Short mmCIF file of C-alpha atoms in Angstrom, two decimals:
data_model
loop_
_atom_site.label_atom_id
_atom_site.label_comp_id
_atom_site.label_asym_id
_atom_site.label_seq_id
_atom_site.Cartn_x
_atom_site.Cartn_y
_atom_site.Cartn_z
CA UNK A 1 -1.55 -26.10 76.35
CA UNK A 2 -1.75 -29.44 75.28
CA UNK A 3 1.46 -30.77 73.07
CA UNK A 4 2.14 -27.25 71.98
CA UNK A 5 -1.06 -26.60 70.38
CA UNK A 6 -3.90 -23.78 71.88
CA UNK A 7 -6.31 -24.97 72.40
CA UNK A 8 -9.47 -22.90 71.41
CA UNK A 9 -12.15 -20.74 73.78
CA UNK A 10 -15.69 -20.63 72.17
CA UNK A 11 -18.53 -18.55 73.44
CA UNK A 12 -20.97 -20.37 75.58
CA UNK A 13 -23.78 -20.38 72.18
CA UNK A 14 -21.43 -21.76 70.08
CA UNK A 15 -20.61 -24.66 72.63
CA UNK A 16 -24.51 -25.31 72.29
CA UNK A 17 -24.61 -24.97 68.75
CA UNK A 18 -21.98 -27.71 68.29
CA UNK A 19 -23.68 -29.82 71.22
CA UNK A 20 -27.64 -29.23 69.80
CA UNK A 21 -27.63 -27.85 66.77
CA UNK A 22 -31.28 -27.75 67.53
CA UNK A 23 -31.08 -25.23 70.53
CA UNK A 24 -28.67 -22.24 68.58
CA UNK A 25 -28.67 -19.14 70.11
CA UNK A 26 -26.89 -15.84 71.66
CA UNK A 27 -27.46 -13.40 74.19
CA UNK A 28 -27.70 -9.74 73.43
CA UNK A 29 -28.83 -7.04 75.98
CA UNK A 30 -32.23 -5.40 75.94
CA UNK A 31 -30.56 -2.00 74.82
CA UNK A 32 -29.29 -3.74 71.38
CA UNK A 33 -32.59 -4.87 70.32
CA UNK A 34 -34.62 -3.45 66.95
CA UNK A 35 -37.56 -3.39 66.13
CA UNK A 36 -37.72 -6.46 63.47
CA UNK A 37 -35.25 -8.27 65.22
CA UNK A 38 -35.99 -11.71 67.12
CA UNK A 39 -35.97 -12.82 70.77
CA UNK A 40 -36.97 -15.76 72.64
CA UNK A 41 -39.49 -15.06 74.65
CA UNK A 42 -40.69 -18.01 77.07
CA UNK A 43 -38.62 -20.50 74.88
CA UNK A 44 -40.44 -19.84 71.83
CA UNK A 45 -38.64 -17.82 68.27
CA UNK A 46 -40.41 -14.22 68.61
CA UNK A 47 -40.27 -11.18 65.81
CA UNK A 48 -40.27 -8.03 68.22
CA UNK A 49 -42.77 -5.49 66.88
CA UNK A 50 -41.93 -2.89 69.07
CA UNK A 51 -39.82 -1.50 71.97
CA UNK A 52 -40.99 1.77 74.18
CA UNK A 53 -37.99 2.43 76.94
CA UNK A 54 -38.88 4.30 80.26
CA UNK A 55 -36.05 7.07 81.84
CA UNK A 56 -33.90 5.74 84.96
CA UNK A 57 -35.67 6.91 87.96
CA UNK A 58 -33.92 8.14 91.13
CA UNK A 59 -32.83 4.68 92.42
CA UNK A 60 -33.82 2.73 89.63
CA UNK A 61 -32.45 1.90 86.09
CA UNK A 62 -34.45 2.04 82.82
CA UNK A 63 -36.60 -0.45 81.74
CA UNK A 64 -38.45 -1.46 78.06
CA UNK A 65 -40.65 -3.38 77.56
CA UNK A 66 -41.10 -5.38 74.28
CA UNK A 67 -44.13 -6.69 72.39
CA UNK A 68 -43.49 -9.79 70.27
CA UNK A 69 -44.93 -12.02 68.40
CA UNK A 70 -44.58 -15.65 67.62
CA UNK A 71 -42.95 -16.75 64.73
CA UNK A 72 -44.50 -20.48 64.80
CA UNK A 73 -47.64 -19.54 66.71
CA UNK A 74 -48.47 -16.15 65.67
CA UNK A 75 -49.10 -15.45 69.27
CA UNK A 76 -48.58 -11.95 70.89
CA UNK A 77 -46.49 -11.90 73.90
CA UNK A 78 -44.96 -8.64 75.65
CA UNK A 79 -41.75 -8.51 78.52
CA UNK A 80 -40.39 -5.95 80.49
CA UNK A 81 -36.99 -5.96 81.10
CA UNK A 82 -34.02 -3.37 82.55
CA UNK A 83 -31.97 -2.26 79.75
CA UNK A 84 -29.13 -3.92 81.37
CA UNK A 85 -30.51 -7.46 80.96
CA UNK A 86 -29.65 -10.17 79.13
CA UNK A 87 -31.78 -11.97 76.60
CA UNK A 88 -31.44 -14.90 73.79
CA UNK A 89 -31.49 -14.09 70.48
CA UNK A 90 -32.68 -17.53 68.23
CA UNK A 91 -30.13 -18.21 65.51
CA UNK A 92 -32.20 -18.43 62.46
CA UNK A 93 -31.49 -20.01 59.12
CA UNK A 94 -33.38 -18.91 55.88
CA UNK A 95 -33.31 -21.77 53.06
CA UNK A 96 -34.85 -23.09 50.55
CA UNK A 97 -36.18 -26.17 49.45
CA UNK A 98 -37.42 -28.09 46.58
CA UNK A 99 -41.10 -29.83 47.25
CA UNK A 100 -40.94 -33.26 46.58
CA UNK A 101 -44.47 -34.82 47.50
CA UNK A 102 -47.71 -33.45 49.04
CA UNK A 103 -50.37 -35.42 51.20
CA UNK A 104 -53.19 -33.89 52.74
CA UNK A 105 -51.91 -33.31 56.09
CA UNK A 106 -47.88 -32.50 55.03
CA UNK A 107 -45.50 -32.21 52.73
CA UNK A 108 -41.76 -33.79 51.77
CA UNK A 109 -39.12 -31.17 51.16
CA UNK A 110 -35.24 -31.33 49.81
CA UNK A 111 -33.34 -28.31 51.48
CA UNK A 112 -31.15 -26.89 48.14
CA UNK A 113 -27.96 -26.85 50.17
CA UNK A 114 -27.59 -29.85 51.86
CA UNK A 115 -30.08 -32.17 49.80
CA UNK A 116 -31.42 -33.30 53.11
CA UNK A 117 -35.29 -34.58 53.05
CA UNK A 118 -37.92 -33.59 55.98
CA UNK A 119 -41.08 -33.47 56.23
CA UNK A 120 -43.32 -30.68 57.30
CA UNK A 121 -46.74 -30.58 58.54
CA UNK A 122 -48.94 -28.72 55.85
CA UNK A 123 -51.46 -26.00 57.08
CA UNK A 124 -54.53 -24.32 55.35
CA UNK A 125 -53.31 -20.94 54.05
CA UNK A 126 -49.73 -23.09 52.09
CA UNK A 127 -51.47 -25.76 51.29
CA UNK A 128 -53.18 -25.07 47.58
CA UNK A 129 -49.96 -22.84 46.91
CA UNK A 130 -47.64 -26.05 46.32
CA UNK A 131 -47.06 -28.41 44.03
CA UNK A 132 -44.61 -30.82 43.31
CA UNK A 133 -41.27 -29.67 42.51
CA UNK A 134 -41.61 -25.63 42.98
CA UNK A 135 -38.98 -23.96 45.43
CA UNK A 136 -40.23 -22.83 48.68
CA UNK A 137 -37.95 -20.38 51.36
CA UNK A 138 -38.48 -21.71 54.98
CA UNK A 139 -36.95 -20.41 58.64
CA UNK A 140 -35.85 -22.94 60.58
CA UNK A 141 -35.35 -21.92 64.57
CA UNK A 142 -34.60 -23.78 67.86
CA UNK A 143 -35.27 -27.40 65.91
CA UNK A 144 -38.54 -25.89 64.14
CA UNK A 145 -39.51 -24.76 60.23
CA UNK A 146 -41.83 -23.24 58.75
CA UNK A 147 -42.54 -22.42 55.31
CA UNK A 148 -42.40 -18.27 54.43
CA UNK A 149 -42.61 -18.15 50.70
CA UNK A 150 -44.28 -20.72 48.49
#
């Protein structure tokens, strides 16, 4: 106690949420997770698409194993863990945002909360869907965006 006052214990995540706001995220074990749920899964955001859980053997404990995929690389990745394990779960924010300009290669955004500007890089499939001044939703995980709904 410092001067009367307690002082106050935060969970490790929110230390690193305060430190990096960048790096947010919690741990949860392997027997909490849902299907449509996220994960990191080797340090990238991850939507799990399904989860098949074995029996405890004689000596051993049960185990699932979890197929993901990517939510900024669309890539399919699968783990195998004991129930019993810990794993990070990604804080994610869903916003939206005004767009401001275009170019070719990316576009200038004002999030409707804060009124902070970014950029974003542009890809094929959003890229004839905006136009200046619509509202777009985004997810914004471990320091990255993307854009969801144009």
């Amino acid at each position: 106690m410092v001067h009367g006052r307690r002082s106050k214990i935060y969970p490790a995540f929110v230390l690193l949420a305060r430190r990096d706001p960048f790096m947010a995220w919690t741990q949860a074990e392997v027997r909490e997770l849902k299907e449509g749920r996220y994960m990191i899964i080797d340090d990238e955001p991850c939507r799990i698409l399904s989860i098949q859980t074995s029996k405890p053997g004689k000596h051993g404990e049960a185990k699932s194993r979890i197929d993901a995929v990517g939510i900024f690389d669309g890539a399919k990745r699968s783990v195998v863990h004991p129930v019993k394990h810990k794993v990070q779960i990604p804080m994610i924010g869903k916003h939206q945002a005004q767009v401001l300009s275009l170019t070719d290669t990316e576009v200038q955004l004002m999030d409707m909360e804060t009124y902070a500007t970014f950029s974003m890089a542009l890809d094929a499939e959003t890229k004839g869907q905006l136009q200046p001044g619509s509202e777009i939703q985004y997810l914004e995980a471990l320091g990255r965006r993307k854009i969801t709904r144009s």
